[in-house]
XYZ file of N, CA, C and O in Angstrom:
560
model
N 49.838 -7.330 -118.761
C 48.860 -6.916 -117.759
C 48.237 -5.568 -118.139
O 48.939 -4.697 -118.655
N 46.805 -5.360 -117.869
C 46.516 -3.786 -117.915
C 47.003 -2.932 -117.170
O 47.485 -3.185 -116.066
N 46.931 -1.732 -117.725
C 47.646 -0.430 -117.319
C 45.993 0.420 -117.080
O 45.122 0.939 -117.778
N 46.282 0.140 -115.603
C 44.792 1.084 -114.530
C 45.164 2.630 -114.872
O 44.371 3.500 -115.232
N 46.486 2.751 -114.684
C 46.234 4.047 -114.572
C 47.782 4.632 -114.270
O 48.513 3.758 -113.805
N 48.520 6.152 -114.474
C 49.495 6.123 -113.966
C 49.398 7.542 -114.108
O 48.585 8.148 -114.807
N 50.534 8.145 -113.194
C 50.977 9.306 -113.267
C 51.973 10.577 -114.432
O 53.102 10.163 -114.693
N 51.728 11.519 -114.863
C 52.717 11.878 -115.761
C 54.454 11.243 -114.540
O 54.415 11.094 -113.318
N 55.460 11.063 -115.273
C 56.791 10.917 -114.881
C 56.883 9.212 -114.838
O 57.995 8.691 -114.934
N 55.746 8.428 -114.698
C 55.874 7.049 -114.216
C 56.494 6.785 -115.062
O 56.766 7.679 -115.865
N 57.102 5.175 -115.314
C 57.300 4.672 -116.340
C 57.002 2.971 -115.986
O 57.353 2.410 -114.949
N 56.091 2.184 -117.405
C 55.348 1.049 -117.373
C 55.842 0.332 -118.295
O 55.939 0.784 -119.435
N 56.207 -0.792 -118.011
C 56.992 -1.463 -118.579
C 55.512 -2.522 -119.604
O 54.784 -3.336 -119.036
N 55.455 -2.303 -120.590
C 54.666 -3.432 -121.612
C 55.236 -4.416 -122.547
O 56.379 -4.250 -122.972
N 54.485 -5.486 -122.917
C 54.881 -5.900 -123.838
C 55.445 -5.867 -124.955
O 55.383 -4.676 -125.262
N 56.030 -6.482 -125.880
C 56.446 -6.284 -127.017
C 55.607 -6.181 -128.113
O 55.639 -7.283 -128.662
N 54.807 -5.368 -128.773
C 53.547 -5.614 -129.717
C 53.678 -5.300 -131.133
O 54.730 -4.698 -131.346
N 53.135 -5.454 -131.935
C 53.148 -4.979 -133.476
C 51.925 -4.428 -133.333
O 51.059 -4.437 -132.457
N 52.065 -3.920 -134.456
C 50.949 -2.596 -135.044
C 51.070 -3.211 -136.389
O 52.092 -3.084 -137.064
N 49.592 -4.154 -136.940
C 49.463 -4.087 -138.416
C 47.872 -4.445 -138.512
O 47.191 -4.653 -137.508
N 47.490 -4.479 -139.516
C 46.263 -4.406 -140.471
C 45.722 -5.916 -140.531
O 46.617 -6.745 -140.696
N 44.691 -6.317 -140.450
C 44.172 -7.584 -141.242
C 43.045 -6.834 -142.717
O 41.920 -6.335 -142.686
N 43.865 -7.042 -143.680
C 43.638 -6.254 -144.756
C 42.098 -7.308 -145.030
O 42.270 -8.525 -144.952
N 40.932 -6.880 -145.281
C 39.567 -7.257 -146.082
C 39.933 -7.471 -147.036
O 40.784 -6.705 -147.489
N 39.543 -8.476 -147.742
C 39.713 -9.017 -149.746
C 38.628 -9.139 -150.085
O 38.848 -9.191 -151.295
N 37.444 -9.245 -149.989
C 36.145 -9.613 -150.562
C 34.905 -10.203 -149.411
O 35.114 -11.007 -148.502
N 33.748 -9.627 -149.714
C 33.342 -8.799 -150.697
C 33.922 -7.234 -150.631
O 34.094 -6.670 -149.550
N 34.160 -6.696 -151.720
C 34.352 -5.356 -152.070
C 33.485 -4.317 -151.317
O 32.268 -4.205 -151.468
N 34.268 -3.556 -150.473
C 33.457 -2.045 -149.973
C 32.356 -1.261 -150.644
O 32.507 -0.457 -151.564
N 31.341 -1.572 -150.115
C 30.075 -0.882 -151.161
C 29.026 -2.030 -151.621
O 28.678 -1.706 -152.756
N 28.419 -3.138 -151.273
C 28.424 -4.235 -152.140
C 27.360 -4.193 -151.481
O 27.283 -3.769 -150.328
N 26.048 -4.810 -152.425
C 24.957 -5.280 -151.844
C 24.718 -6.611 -152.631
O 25.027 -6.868 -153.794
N 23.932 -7.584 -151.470
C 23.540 -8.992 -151.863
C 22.346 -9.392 -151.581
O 21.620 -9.198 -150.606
N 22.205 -10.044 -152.658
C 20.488 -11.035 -152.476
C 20.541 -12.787 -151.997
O 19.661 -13.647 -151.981
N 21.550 -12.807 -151.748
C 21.854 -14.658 -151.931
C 22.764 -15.209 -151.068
O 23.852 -14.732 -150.745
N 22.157 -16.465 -150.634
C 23.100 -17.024 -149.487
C 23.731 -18.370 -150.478
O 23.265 -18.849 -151.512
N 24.853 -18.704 -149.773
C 25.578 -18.092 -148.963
C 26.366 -17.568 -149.577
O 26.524 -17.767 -150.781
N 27.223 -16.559 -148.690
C 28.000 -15.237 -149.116
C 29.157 -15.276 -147.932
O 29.279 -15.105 -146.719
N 30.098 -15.694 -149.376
C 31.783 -15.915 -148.573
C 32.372 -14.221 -148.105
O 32.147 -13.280 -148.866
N 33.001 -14.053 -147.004
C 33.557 -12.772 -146.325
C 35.137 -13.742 -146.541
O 35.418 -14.918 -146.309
N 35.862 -12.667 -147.049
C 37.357 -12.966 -146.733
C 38.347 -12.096 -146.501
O 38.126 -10.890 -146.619
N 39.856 -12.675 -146.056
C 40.440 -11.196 -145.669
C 41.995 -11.927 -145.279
O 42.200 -13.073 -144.881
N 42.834 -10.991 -145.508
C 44.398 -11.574 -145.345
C 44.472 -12.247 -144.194
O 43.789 -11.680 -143.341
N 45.144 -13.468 -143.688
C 45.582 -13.970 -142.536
C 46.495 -12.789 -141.750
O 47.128 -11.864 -142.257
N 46.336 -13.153 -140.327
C 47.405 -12.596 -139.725
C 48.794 -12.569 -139.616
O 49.391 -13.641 -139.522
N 49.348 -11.606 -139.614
C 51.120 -11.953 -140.117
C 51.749 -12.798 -138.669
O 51.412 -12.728 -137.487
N 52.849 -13.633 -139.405
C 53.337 -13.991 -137.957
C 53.406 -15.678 -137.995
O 53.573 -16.236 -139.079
N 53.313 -16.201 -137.160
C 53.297 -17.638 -137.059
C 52.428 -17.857 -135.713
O 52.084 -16.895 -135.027
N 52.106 -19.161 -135.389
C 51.207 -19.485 -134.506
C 49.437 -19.462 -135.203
O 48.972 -18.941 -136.218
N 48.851 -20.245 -134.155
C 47.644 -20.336 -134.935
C 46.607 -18.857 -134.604
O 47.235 -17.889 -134.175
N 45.399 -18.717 -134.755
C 44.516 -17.540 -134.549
C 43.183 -18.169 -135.228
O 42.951 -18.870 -136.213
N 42.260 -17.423 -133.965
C 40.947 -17.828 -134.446
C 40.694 -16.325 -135.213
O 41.452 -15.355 -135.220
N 39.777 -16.430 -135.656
C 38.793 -15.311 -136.468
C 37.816 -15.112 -136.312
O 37.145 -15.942 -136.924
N 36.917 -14.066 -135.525
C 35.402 -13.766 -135.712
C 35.074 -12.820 -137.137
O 35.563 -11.725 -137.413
N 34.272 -13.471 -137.780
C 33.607 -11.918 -139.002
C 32.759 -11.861 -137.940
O 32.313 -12.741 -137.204
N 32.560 -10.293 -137.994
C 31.585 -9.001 -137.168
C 30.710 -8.299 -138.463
O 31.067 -8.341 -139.641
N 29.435 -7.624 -137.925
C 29.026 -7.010 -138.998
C 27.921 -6.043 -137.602
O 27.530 -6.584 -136.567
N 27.679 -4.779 -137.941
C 26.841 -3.679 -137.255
C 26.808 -2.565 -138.073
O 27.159 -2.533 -139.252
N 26.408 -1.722 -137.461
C 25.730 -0.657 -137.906
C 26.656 0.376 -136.987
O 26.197 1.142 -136.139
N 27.936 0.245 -137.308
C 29.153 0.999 -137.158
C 30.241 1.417 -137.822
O 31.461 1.275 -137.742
N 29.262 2.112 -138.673
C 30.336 2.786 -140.035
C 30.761 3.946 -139.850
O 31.227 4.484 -140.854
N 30.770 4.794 -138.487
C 31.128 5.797 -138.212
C 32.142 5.296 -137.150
O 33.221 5.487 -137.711
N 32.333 4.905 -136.256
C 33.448 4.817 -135.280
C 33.424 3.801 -134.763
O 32.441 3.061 -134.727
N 35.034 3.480 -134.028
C 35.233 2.507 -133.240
C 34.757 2.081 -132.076
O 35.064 1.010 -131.553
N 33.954 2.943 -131.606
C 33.247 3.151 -130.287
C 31.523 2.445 -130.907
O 30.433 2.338 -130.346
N 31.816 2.234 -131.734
C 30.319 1.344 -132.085
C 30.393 -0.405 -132.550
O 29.564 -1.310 -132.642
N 31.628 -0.291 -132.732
C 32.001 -1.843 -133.026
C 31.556 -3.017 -131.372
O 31.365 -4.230 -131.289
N 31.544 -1.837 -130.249
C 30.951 -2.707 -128.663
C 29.623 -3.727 -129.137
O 29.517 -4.902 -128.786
N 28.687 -3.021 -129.979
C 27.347 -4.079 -130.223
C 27.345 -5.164 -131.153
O 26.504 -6.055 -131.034
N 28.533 -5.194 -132.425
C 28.435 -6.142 -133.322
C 28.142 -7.345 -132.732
O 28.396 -7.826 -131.627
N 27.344 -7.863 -134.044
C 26.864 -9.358 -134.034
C 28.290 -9.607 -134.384
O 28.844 -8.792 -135.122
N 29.143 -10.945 -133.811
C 30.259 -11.691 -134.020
C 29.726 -13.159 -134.150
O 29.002 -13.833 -133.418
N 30.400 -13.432 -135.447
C 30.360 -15.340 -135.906
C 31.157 -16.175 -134.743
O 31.955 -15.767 -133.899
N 30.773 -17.183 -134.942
C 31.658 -18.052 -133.974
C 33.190 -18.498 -135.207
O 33.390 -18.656 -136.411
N 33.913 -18.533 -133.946
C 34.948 -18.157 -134.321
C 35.553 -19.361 -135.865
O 35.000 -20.437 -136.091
N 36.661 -18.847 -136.649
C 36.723 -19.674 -137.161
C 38.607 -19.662 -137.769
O 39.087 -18.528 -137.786
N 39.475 -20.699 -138.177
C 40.705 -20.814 -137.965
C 41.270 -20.248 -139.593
O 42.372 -19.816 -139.929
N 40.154 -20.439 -140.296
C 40.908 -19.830 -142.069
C 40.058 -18.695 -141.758
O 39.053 -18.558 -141.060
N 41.068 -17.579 -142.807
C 40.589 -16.202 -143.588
C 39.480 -16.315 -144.484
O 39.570 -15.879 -145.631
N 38.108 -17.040 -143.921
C 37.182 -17.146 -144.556
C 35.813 -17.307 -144.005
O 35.838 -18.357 -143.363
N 34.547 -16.738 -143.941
C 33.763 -16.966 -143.726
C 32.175 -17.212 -144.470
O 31.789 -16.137 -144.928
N 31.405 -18.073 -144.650
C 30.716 -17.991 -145.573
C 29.417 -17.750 -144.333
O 29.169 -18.467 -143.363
N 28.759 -16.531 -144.763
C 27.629 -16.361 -143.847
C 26.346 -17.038 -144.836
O 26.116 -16.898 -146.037
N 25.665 -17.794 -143.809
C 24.602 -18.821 -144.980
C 22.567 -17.904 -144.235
O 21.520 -18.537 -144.099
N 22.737 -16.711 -144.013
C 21.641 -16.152 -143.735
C 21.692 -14.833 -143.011
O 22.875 -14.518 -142.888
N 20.945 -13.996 -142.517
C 20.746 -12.570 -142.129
C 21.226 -13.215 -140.797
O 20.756 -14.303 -140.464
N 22.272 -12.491 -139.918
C 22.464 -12.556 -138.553
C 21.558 -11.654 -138.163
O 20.921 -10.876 -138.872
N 21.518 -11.847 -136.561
C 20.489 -11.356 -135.915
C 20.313 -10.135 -135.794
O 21.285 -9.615 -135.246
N 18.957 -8.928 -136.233
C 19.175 -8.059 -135.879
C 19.223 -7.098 -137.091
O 18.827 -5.933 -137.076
N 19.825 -7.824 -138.258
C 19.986 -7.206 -139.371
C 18.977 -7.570 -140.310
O 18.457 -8.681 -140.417
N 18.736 -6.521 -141.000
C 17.797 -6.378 -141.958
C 18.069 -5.596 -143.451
O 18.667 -4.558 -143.734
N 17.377 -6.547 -144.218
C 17.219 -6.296 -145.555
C 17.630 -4.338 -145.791
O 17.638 -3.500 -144.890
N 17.858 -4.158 -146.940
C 18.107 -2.757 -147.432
C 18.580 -1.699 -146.180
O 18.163 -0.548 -146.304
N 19.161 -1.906 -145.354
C 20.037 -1.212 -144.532
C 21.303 -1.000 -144.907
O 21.850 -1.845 -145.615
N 22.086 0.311 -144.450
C 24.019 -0.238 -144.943
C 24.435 -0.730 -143.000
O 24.112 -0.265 -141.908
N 24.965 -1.445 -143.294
C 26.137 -2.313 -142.183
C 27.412 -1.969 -143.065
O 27.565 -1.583 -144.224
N 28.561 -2.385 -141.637
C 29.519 -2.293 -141.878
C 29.891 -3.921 -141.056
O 29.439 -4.514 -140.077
N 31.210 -4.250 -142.329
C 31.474 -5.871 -141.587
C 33.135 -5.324 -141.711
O 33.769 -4.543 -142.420
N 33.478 -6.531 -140.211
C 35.318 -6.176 -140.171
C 34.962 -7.603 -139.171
O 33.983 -8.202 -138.728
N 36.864 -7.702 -139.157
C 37.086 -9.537 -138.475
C 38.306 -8.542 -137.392
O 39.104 -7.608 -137.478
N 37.744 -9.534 -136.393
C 38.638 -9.666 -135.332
C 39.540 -10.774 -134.770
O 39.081 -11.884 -135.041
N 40.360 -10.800 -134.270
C 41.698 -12.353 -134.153
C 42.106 -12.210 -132.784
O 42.608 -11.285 -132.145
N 41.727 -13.460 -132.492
C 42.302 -14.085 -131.223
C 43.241 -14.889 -131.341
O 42.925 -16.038 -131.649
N 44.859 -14.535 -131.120
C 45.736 -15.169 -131.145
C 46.635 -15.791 -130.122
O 47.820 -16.082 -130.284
N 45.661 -16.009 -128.680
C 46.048 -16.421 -127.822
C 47.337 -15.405 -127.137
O 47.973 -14.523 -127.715
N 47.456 -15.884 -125.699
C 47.807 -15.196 -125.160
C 49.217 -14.803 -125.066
O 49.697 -14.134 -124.151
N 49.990 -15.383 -126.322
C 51.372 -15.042 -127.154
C 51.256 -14.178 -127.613
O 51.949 -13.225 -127.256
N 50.421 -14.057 -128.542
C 50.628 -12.972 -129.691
C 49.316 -12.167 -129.523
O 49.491 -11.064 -130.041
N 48.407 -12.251 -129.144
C 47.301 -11.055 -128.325
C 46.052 -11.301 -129.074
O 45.600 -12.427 -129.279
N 45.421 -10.005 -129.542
C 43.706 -9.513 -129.776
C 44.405 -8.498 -131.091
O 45.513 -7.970 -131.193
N 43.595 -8.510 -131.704
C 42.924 -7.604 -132.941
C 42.060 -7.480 -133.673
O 41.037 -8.152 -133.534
N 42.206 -6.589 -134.669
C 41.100 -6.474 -135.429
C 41.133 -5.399 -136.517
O 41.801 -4.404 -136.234
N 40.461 -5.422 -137.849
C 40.448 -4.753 -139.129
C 40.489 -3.730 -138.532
O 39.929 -3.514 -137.458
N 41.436 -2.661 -139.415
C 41.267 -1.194 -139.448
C 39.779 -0.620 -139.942
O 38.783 -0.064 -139.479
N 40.277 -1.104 -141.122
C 38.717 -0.673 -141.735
C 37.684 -1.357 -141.856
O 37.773 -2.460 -142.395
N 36.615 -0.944 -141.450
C 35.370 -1.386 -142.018
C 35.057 -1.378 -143.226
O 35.385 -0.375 -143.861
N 34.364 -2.421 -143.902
C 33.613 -2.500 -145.014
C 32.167 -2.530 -145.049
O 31.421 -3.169 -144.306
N 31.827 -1.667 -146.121
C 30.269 -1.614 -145.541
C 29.230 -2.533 -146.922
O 29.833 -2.715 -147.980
N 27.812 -3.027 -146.836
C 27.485 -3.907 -147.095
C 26.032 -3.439 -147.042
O 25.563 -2.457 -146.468
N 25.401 -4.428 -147.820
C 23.906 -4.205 -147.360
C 23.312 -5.376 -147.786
O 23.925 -5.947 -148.689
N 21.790 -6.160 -147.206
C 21.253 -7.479 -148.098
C 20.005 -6.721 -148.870
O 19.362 -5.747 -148.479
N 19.897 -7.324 -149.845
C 18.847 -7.227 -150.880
C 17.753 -8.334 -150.562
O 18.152 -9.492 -150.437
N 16.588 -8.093 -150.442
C 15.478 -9.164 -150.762
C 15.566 -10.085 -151.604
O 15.999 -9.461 -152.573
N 15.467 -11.102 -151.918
C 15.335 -12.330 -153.104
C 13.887 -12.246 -153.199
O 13.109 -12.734 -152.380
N 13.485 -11.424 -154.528
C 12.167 -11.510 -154.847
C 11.281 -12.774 -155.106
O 10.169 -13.103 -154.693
N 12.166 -13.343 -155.922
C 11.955 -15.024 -155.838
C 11.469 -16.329 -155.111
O 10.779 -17.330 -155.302
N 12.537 -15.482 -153.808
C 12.970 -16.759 -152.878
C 10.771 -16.323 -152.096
O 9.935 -17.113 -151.658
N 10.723 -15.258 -152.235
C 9.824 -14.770 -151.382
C 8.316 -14.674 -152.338
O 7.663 -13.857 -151.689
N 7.747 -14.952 -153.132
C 6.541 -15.336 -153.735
C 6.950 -16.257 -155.314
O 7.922 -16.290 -156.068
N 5.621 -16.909 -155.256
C 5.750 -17.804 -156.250
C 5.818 -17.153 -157.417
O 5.467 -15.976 -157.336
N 6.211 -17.588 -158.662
C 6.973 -16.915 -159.737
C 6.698 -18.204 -160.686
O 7.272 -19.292 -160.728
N 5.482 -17.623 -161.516
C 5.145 -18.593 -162.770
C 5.472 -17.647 -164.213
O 5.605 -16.426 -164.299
N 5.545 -18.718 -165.311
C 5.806 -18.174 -166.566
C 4.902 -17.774 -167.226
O 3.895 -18.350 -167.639
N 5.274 -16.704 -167.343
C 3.908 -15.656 -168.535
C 3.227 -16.513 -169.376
O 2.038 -16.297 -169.608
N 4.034 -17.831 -170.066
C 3.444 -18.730 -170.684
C 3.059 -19.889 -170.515
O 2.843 -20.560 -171.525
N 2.890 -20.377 -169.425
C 2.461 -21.359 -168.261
C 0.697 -21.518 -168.816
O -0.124 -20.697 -168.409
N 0.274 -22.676 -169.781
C -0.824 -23.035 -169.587
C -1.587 -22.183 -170.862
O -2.759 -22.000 -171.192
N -0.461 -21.833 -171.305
C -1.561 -20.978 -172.770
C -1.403 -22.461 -173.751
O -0.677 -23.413 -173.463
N -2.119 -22.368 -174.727
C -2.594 -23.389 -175.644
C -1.535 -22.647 -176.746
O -1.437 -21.438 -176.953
N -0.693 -23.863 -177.457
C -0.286 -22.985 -178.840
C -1.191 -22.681 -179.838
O -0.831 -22.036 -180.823
C-alpha cells in the first residue's frame, strides 16, 4: 500500500523489495542512427515470474523527474525491442535518452533502468530524394 505520509517516531510496516538494475546491452550509449528498424535491448529482470517491458525514449538526459513525459512502446514480454520508425514527437538530429521500464505484476512490483542511454536519428539521405548514377545514360 502507499505511504501518505507519517510522523518522525512512526513506524510502517512495507513490503519486502529488492533494489537492482535492468542493465541496457545495445544500442551502445552515444549512438546515432539512420535506419529502421533498430533493435533496443537490455538484461531481463532477475527473479522468476513473468514481466512486461516498455522501451521509453525523451528528452530526459538530465533527471528522473523528466522521465513523467516519455513516449513508452506498448508493452512487450522479451528483453527486446525493435523500434520500426521515429515515435511521436521525436525528431531527426536531436540527443534523446532511451531506458525500459517492467511491470511485474502485483508480486514482484514496477521498475525501471538506472541509467539512461542517450541516442539520436540521422536522416536517410536516400530514403528522402531520388538518387541516380553519375553514369546513368552516358553513351560509352
Amino acid at each position: 500500500p502507499e505511504i501518505a505520509g507519517f510522523e518522525p517516531g512512526d513506524e510502517v510496516t512495507i513490503a519486502e523489495m529488492e533494489l537492482a538494475d535492468i542493465a541496457l546491452t545495445g544500442p551502445s550509449h552515444g549512438t546515432g542512427y539512420g535506419g529502421f528498424p533498430w533493435p533496443f535491448t537490455w538484461e531481463p529482470w532477475a527473479g522468476t515470474g513473468e514481466a512486461k517491458y516498455r522501451w521509453s525514449i525523451c528528452d530526459c538526459c538530465g533527471n528522473l523527474e523528466q522521465r513523467r513525459g516519455a513516449y513508452r512502446s506498448r508493452p512487450v514480454e522479451d528483453p527486446v525491442y525493435e523500434l520500426t520508425g521515429l515515435p511521436p514527437g521525436i525528431r531527426f538530429n536531436q540527443e534523446y535518452c532511451w531506458f525500459v521500464e517492467v511491470d511485474a505484476g502485483e508480486e514482484r512490483g514496477l521498475g525501471e533502468s538506472y541509467h539512461v542511454w542517450m541516442l539520436w536519428f540521422i536522416p536517410v539521405f536516400f530514403e528522402n530524394f531520388e538518387v541516380v548514377s553519375p553514369t546513368r545514360g552516358l553513351v560509352p
